[in-house]
Each structure stands twice: as structure tokens, then as C-alpha cells.
Amino acid sequence: MKDEVQSPEDRSAKLKGMGCSRKRVEDVRFTQGRGNYVDDIKLDGMLVGDFVRSPYAHARVASINAEAALAIPGVLAVITAKDLEPLGLHWMPTLAGDKQMVLADGKVLFQGQEVAFVVAKDRYAAADGVAAVEVDYEELPVVTDPFKAMEPDAPVLREDLAGKTEGAHGPRRHHNHIFTWEVGDKDATEKVLAEADVVADEMVYYHRTHPMPLETCGAVASMDKVTGKLTLWGTFQAPHAVRTVASLISGIAEHNIRVISPDIGGGFGNKVGVYPGYICAIVASIVTGKPVKWVESRMDNLMSTAFARDYWMHGKISATKEGKITGLWCHTTADHGGFDACADPTKFPAGFMNICTGSYDIPVAFLSVDGVYTNKAPGGVAYRCSFRVTEAAYFIERMIEVLAIKLGMDAAELRRINFIRKDQFPYQSALGWEYDSGDYHTAWDKALKAVDYDGLRAEQAQRIEDFKAGKTRKLLGIGLTHFTEIVGAGPVKNCDILGLGMFDSCEIRIHPTGSAIARLGTISQGQGHATTFAQIIASEIGIPADDITLEEGDTDTAPYGLGTYGSRSTPVAGAATAMAARKIRAKAQMIAAYLLEVHDDDVEFEVDRFVVKGAPERFKTMKEIAFASYNQAIPGVEPGLEAVSYYDPPNMTYPFGAYICVMEIDVDTGEHKVRTFYALDDCGTRINPMIIEGQVHGGATEGYAIAMGQEIAYDDMGNHKTATLMDFFVPTAWETPHYTTDHTVTPSPHHPIGAKGVGESPNVGSVPAFSNAVHDAFRAFGLVQSHMPHDQWRIWRIAENLGLHS
Amino acid sequence: MSNKMHVKLTVNGEEVEGLAEPRTLLIHFLRENLKITGPHIGCETSHCGACTVDLNGKSVKSCTVFVAQANGSDITTVEGLVNADGSLGVIQEMFREHHGLQCGFCTPGMITRAHRLLQENPNPTEEEVRFGMAGNLCRCTGYQNIVKAILASAAQLNAVKEAAE
Amino acid sequence: MIPAGFEYHRPADLSSAIGILLEHGDEARVVAGGHSLIPMMKLRMAELAHVIDLQDIGELKGIELGASTVTLGAMVTQHELITHEGLAKAIPVIREAALQIADPQVRYVGTIGGNVANGDPGNDMPGLMQCLDATFTLFGPDGTRDVPARDFYQAAYFTSRSDDEILTRITIPVPAAGTGQAYVKQKRKIGDYATAAAAVLIGNGTASVAMTNLSDTPVYSAEASEALANGDIDGCVAAMLASIDPQEDMRGPIPFKRHVAAVILRRAIDSALSRKS
């Protein structure tokens, strides 16, 4: 056989396993327009549903008149809360222990809220129906500011909670208060702050924004009245969780619900939650007996499903005169909108905000978070973020800069002297996490060297001189960030969503001819799971990645898992994949030993085969072993070659990185240009460098948008001001910076293959890098803190307030 | 409600006919009447370019064109850019080669736009590619690999052209 | 985002188009490229019973270069303006401005006529046409009349064109050889309207300035133009600032807009001066 003369290295390369930039298998479909997204689904007799939405942010719904709508040809039904009430579906539970109106039940709490659901033969008739439904509203006083919402005489938003002093996360102390969450040692922290040489005290706002995947949310529900089975296709980042939730709230037995996530056009956290559109599509299908599709418009999307951030973070950080950090205190006011619909693990009402000690060895810390209702859309999703890690990273990376100003120190040096040292890992943080691994100093030094940090500072000093001398009107900002993420939620002992433990799963079946299919509990939304998870299997059991089909998203076939968000796919499902593959390899070893007539311990795995130790010419390839598993009666070994693994991670993983942004700022117009963006990521073992690099480009671009202009803005009346892509900033290729990527590799010690996850790091890390660059440009002129987004007028305002225009 | 009109188009080289209300947007006619689902709907306000098709030799956002306006025209979608033998066209292949896509939702519009861009400017600079692709939004890639893929497509298309001459 | 139903007309000549307009009154609107009107219809902010598509009307097409004037058919697209070499030579500022409008796809279908006729204060061409002292030709039931661009705009979406008239041609005097021309636009991103934009011509002893999206109409200032013609840049900027009336929007508050209006105007002046010979 030709195969026999190939070296292990050659055979290994043929597998296209871990570490190689394997081209994506998904792309053959996508590049020719053969993807299958939810709006591509077309079923016989399918109807379309669309919402009547509230034009007001806070109003009573006095009456709904559907007569004119129902008279329009093609309009079949108009569903209101009154119709849903007998089914108990006019409200639904949120992932955060609150409940949310499916359709307006007596009042509306935000502009764009779902009021009635029009079902029609196509989307044109549905739109005509929506336009014809007459709703009488009585306007109520609006509150969009979370601080004003907590004033004694603030309007009562949630009348359904009247008198309830206990919420899902403890006591409520005001009618618009949701929860208080506290972590850390309050007394010790306050004592350290009181006695410190230096304390920096600042409010850091991470403004409201939106994940805005290019594909909006949608679903197709099809109730088969003959079989009693409901099939639900949709943009679900967690299809199994959707099945369980759908069963619990609809009363349909879980085995009679099949949830399918087809191709998903980006998720970024927008598609984790359960939305009224899903519920209404299901109800409409049950009522009409026909499949019903609901796909939101972009305006619907930006106005109603899944905002992110909106955290007012008041921080105090203390240090010695030499810059050694001694303590960190943070109080966050979290604006949740009309309903608390955050997608956080149950025990973490503010997500993993308590990673806010960042990359630094901070001996004592205290964090408290108050959740507040306002007349804005619900959401609070983890937008390319592991549950408020973005907010936490932004907070600490701003506080470090503010402290550097207070100390008169270089911010790079301040970071360096406070990093957790390599020899301190595993490191117990003051706010309760065990950081699994890290080597921050190595990454930091590599990053500073790569951008010629000292040279940049010298150039900046010269620029400031030139500016003062009137030779230029442009300033230079150097934005530094060293972030530590916490991803891979998570250990079932402390991570669950609605009581579902956050493990994940993989099932692998090897076919007789040596190819395979693997199914996972996760679902790709562009991450390339079909490519990378096959690479893990290829390396683990020696079957070429090209011979492995990967399937996700169909709850009738895939093993149960909690889905894809929070950078959890590789840390959790990736681990499950490796563990399932190892089970197969263990069985394959027994089969190989039997075929080679030696003891199990006398064979060893080598790339794609088991060889007899000391006799490399005697071996059985995985292909031969696979066939044998189906046609040989092997004593004590069951036929077939399959395995499934449900992986409960022992800990989270802690990817980290060093990002540096160099930005030119036009003082007169507020315009900016990113000159350099350097991103060093350490995500542990690297499965596919090409895909990692792509993730970094994309995440950093989302971060660029957020930092430099993207926001969900409301006026005082609660009118949404950024509901189309005219005003909701999504950069084009023209504005988007060029990125230089780099890496170090510090494998996770507890993960089977040492991988940590990377999808969210660039969003977490880039936002403070961009924002710090803006701040840094003006540091010499006295700027300490200015809130994002740093769009042109806000940058102009910084310069104006510093007197740079006179 | 208005009456339906008779619509006749050439789509990817094939003549197609159908009945549609004049207000039907071209993107809906393609996707729902003709089941050509490559072009996608991303924003509906002519900002994102996911619905881009080639209409009489121009890149057009089909969410902002009534089918009545397009009546009689010659349309190419991403489906029409595959080679005659069904293999991926050069731009499609280069997007794959250079990881110019992730979720794939913007990709049909991107590739269709890139096709027209390279027809008009066979040797674009990176800056020209970025400017010429600025009508198409992507949320996944940060554009860097899209730009790379288009520059690589240009080089390959030019090499093929030279070889043929 | 679905428009209400309408009846569609595609007349082959101008008189037929006017006939349909007359028949249906304000229930009818003409559509050129449609990238202003169709989004409004999709939002149901414009509901029309009749849409008159002008694409088949030959009289509305073409770019004619004369010795002293350039004539643009109303249906000439931004893309045609950009790619027309002769036009770029005669009046280069038109290409410079057109390249800063919207994005490539929109420029293939967006027309000069649509851009100037609908009275959207955000559009770039009205200000430029005022700067260039263009004349708009309107065709209606009573025949043809010419209106100077500088007199055309009354308020946002209100112009001196009556509902039964169609803008057919734009006639632009070719600036004298050596005239410095510039169009400078500040915007948030590709595809955005101007935060502030300035069109400037500077010849020998002559000048013209107009600005965009800083009032409910484009702003041509005779006083600013005259000051600039006299070499008084500060006077030009001061006169322009006295003429604009920007409103707050997501691009920023009024003081910011007033500030950048001056900055952008100065940059346009610098650019025009550097191109003057």
C-alpha cells in the first residue's frame, strides 16, 4: 500500500486536524447562495405573521379594533393578549426569572412593543393588516433614565409586580427596582479605599447598543394536527433550551416538539432569548392548522429584540503612591428596560460582571449591581460577550487609565506592575473566580514591542508640541488594553439557565467505511463549527476531517446541549467532542489489539492507526478498525463504533489578550482615523488559525462600531432614535480599520485539548482599546473620562470642553 | 389593493414570468415567486446590500426596486455566478480560499457586487475595493478577508484572461 | 416595511407622464431611481395610489456638453455623472460630489433629477447646483419653464415645482477655465447624509459658495460668495454662518454643526484655492 510508506507527518497533514487552517466546508453552499436560513423556508400553505407595535413608550391600551384589518383580503386573524390569556400565553417567562408580555396586556412599556399579531396569507397582506388595526392608547408618563426611575415618585412601570417586595434575585426596594446583587468584601474594600494613598473615582458608562446580526430573528412554526407534533424552525442560538421552554410554557409534551435551527445569519447574542414572535407563530399555527412564519424587520429588530449593555458603572480604585493597586469598588446601575430579559446563568443576575478585577492582582474588591426597569426595550443580552464580561473589561480598563492619570504614570507600566504573575495561576480573584492559566507579562511585552510603544509615545509627545505650536490640528491617541475573559459557561454546579445545567454534548458515529458523522448540542452562526469540530475529531481519532459530517441544530437528532453563545462552544462542546472521540479511540484500541492478536496495552495510537509497540510494520488503520467493528464478532466488545459525551466543565476558561490601537483625531471635526490596530490573543490551543483570525477581525469591527458611534438611543419620550441603519452605526469596509493579529499560546490546563474560546475576546478587548485611544489623545490636555460612543460630535465636545477650539 | 401585473424577467440567463402586484419588491419576487433565495433581506432601507443583484449590468439593492420597475430586465444573482459545470466561480472560490465569509448572510450580495466591481475595474487597489464595496455591510468578517478575496479574484481573473489571449 | 398597493405607470414620453399626473392629482408621484421615495413608501410615510416610472422617457436622459453649458437629463444617474469623462473635465466638482453620495449601488440608480427635485435638505446635489448657478427646467401642462436652482427650494420637501410638473433637465454654466472647484463633505460613514458639506467655486474675482444639510433648504449665500470673491475668507465664513440654521439630530447638536460648518467651508475654500489656476 502507498499509505505504508508515508511518514506520520504526511499522514497527519492529510487529516486536516487541529492547528491547520482548513478551508471551511460551509462555504461551498454559502458562496453560491445555497444557504438555508429561516426566511428561505417555504412550506405548503404557509401563512405569515406580523406585529402591530406600540408607537408609545408607556401607555395604556384602551382598545384594539381589528375589524378593518380582518376585512382586508388575505388577512386571516388578529391575535391579541385577550386571545392568548385563556392559554396562559399572554405573558412568558424570561431567561432572567422575570416575565414578559407576549402581547400588550393592558399597557405597553416600550416603543415598538408587540400589541397584536396579524396572520395573513403573505407578508403583503400581513403588512396591510397591521396598518389597518386601530389601537387606542392613553399615554402615561415615561421614564428612560434608570436613576430617575429609582426616584420615589417615578412612574410605576410594572403594575403586575405591585406589592412584590421579593424578586427572582432577592429583595426589591422600589417599584422599578429588579434586584441587587453583591459580591466581594464590602467592609474590607471600603477600609482599603479610606486608607489608600491614591483613589481614582469615576463613573464609567457602557451605553446601550445592539448585536444586530445581518439576519434578523424569525421562526416558522408548523403544528401537524394529525401527529400532534410541532416543528419549529428558527434563529435559535440554543435550540434545545427553546424546545424545553416551549414545552414548559405551551404544555405540549417535549417529545412532540422538534426545534430546528437552520443556517443562522449571525447571532452575537441576539438569538439566545425567546421572543413574542416565536410564541405567536406557534399559537397561530395551532389556531390555523397551517405553518406560520414570522420574520422581524430591521426596525423591529433594533426596537424590540435584545439590546445589550446599558451599564452605569461607578468605580473607585485605590493604589499605593508607587502604583500598586490595593482595592476596587464598583456600583453598577443596570438599565434593563421594561422586562428583565437578560440571558444570564440563573445565579448571576449581572452575569460575570465580577470578572471586573480584570488581569490584575487586586487583593480586595466589592461589586454591587442594581437592576432597574425603564421604558425601554428588554434584552440585556450577552452581545458577543460572556454575560457582562464586556462591561467588566471596559470598566477595569477605563479605571486603570483613570488611575494612571491620577498617579501621573504611564498606563502600560501601571498595568505591568499589577498583572497577575504567571506563577500565581491558578489564581483566586477577590470576586470569586479561579483563573485557570495566564501569562500576561509575556503577551504584554510582545504587544508593546510589536507596535514600538516607546516610539509611539515619543511621536505623541512631539505631536502634542506641534499641536500647541499651532502646526497641526490632529492629535494622536494610543489605546491600551489587556483583557481577561471568562468564558465557557459553565460548570453545572453553579451555571444553569432556567434550571438547565450548562454542559454541552457531542455524539460521534463512525460508519463502516471509516467516515463519520458527529452531532453537537451547539449551533454555528458563522463560527465554522462544521469545519473546526471535525478537525478536533480528525486529530483525536485519525479520520480525515473531510470524511466527517457535522450536524447541529436539530433537537430530534442532536444530543442535548445549551447552545452557542458566551464563547462556550469550543470550551464546552469542543471538550465534549474530544471526550467522545477519546471514547471511540479507546474502543478502537481494543478492536485493533484483537485484530493484531496482541494485548490492548501492546498497541499505541499513531496519527490514524494503532501500531504494535516496537513493531511499526504491524498496524491497523482507523478505516480497518471501523470496518471490523461492524463485521467481526469480537469477544467482550459490542458491535459498532459510536460514542456520546456530555461534558460538564470543571471550570471556566480564561482567554486573554493585549490590544493596542493608534488613532489620529481631528480636533476640529471630531473625525478619527485608526492608524494601527494590533490584537494579540491567547485563546489556548488554536484549532484553526484562519478561523481564529477571522473571529478577531469581526469581533474587533463590532467593537469599533460600539466604541466609535453605535448606540441604541432614546429621547425623553422614549422614542427610539436609532431604529434604522441610517442612524445605527454599522461601519462599511471603508471606515473599518485594518487589523494586525498576533498570538501567544497558554493552553487551558483543565480543557481536554487546552482550548479556551476566542469568538468574544475581540469584542471584549477592542472596545476599551478604541475608547482608551480617544481618551489618551486628550490626556495631555486634561481629559479624564468621557462616555462612549465616541462619535464625531462627542469627540468634538471633548475638545470644546477642554478649550481646544479657541 | 392593486391588480396583479404580468412580469417577465431574465434571471441567471433564463426567461421567467409571473404575476405580481406592482408594489412587490424585487427581492420578494426573486425569493418568494422564483425561489431564488441567494439574495437576502438584511435592513430593508437600502443600507446593507445583502439583497444586491446585478440588474442590466448594474449592482442594485433589490429591496428598493419594485418588480414593476424591473420588468423586462436582465438579472444575475449569486446563483448565476457558478461555472457552467456547477463548480464555484472565481470570486466564490476566492471568498472560500481567503475566509471572506462567516455566517454567509451577506455573502451573496458581496459576491454579486464584487462581480460588477471587477467587471468595471479589473485591477482595483485595496482602497478602491473598500470604496467599491461600501454598499455592502458584513457583521462577521471585519471586511479584511473580503477585501483580500476580491483582490485575489482580480489577480486570478486577470491571469485567466491573459492566458486566453 | 411593505409599501401600500398602487397602480403602476410607465409612460414612454413626457406628455403621457404629465397626462397621468393631471388625471390623478396628488394621488400620483413620479419615481426616478426611487431610492428616496421607495423607502418612504415602505415606511408608509408616503402612500400613493399611482406611481409613474420615468425610466422609459428618452427626453430625460443624456449628458450634453456645450461650449458654455452642460445639460444633464433628469434621469442621469450618479454613476453616469461619475463615469462621464467629458463632464469630469468640464465641471470636475460634479464627480467629486457624486462620489460622496450614498454608496455604489445607490449611485447606479439614484438620479440627479431625483436628488435635486424632491427637496430633501440632506441631498448633496441641490447645494452644488446652487453653487454652480444651475437652472432647472420644469415641464408641465402649460409647457416648459426654467427656475434657477438658487430660487427653487422653499422648505424641506417644498420647492417651486408644482405637483403637475416634472423636472426634465438641469443646465449648468461651465465655470471659466482655471476656476478652483471643491466639494467637501463631513459625514459619519459611507451612505450617510452630510453633517456639513460645502460646495465652492473660486475664479478670478468671482466666487460661489453653498452648503448642504445645515438648514431646511440648501444654503447659497450671495454675501458669502461676494466676500470670497474679494478674498475675504473670514467674511465668507461669517456670512455663511449667518445664513445657516442647522437642527439637532443624531449627527450632533446645533453648536457642533455650526462649528463644523465653518471648518468644512474653510477646507472647501482651501481645496478650491489649491485647484485654482
mmCIF file of N, CA and C in Angstrom, chain B residues 18 77 161:
data_model
loop_
_atom_site.group_PDB
_atom_site.id
_atom_site.type_symbol
_atom_site.label_atom_id
_atom_site.label_comp_id
_atom_site.label_asym_id
_atom_site.label_seq_id
_atom_site.Cartn_x
_atom_site.Cartn_y
_atom_site.Cartn_z
ATOM 1 N N GLY B 18 -44.184 35.775 -14.307
ATOM 2 C CA GLY B 18 -45.032 35.579 -13.146
ATOM 3 C C GLY B 18 -46.012 36.720 -13.002
ATOM 4 N N THR B 77 -28.069 36.842 -10.186
ATOM 5 C CA THR B 77 -27.901 36.718 -8.740
ATOM 6 C C THR B 77 -26.679 35.850 -8.485
ATOM 7 N N LYS B 161 -7.562 35.636 -18.054
ATOM 8 C CA LYS B 161 -7.753 36.439 -19.266
ATOM 9 C C LYS B 161 -6.472 36.476 -20.097
#
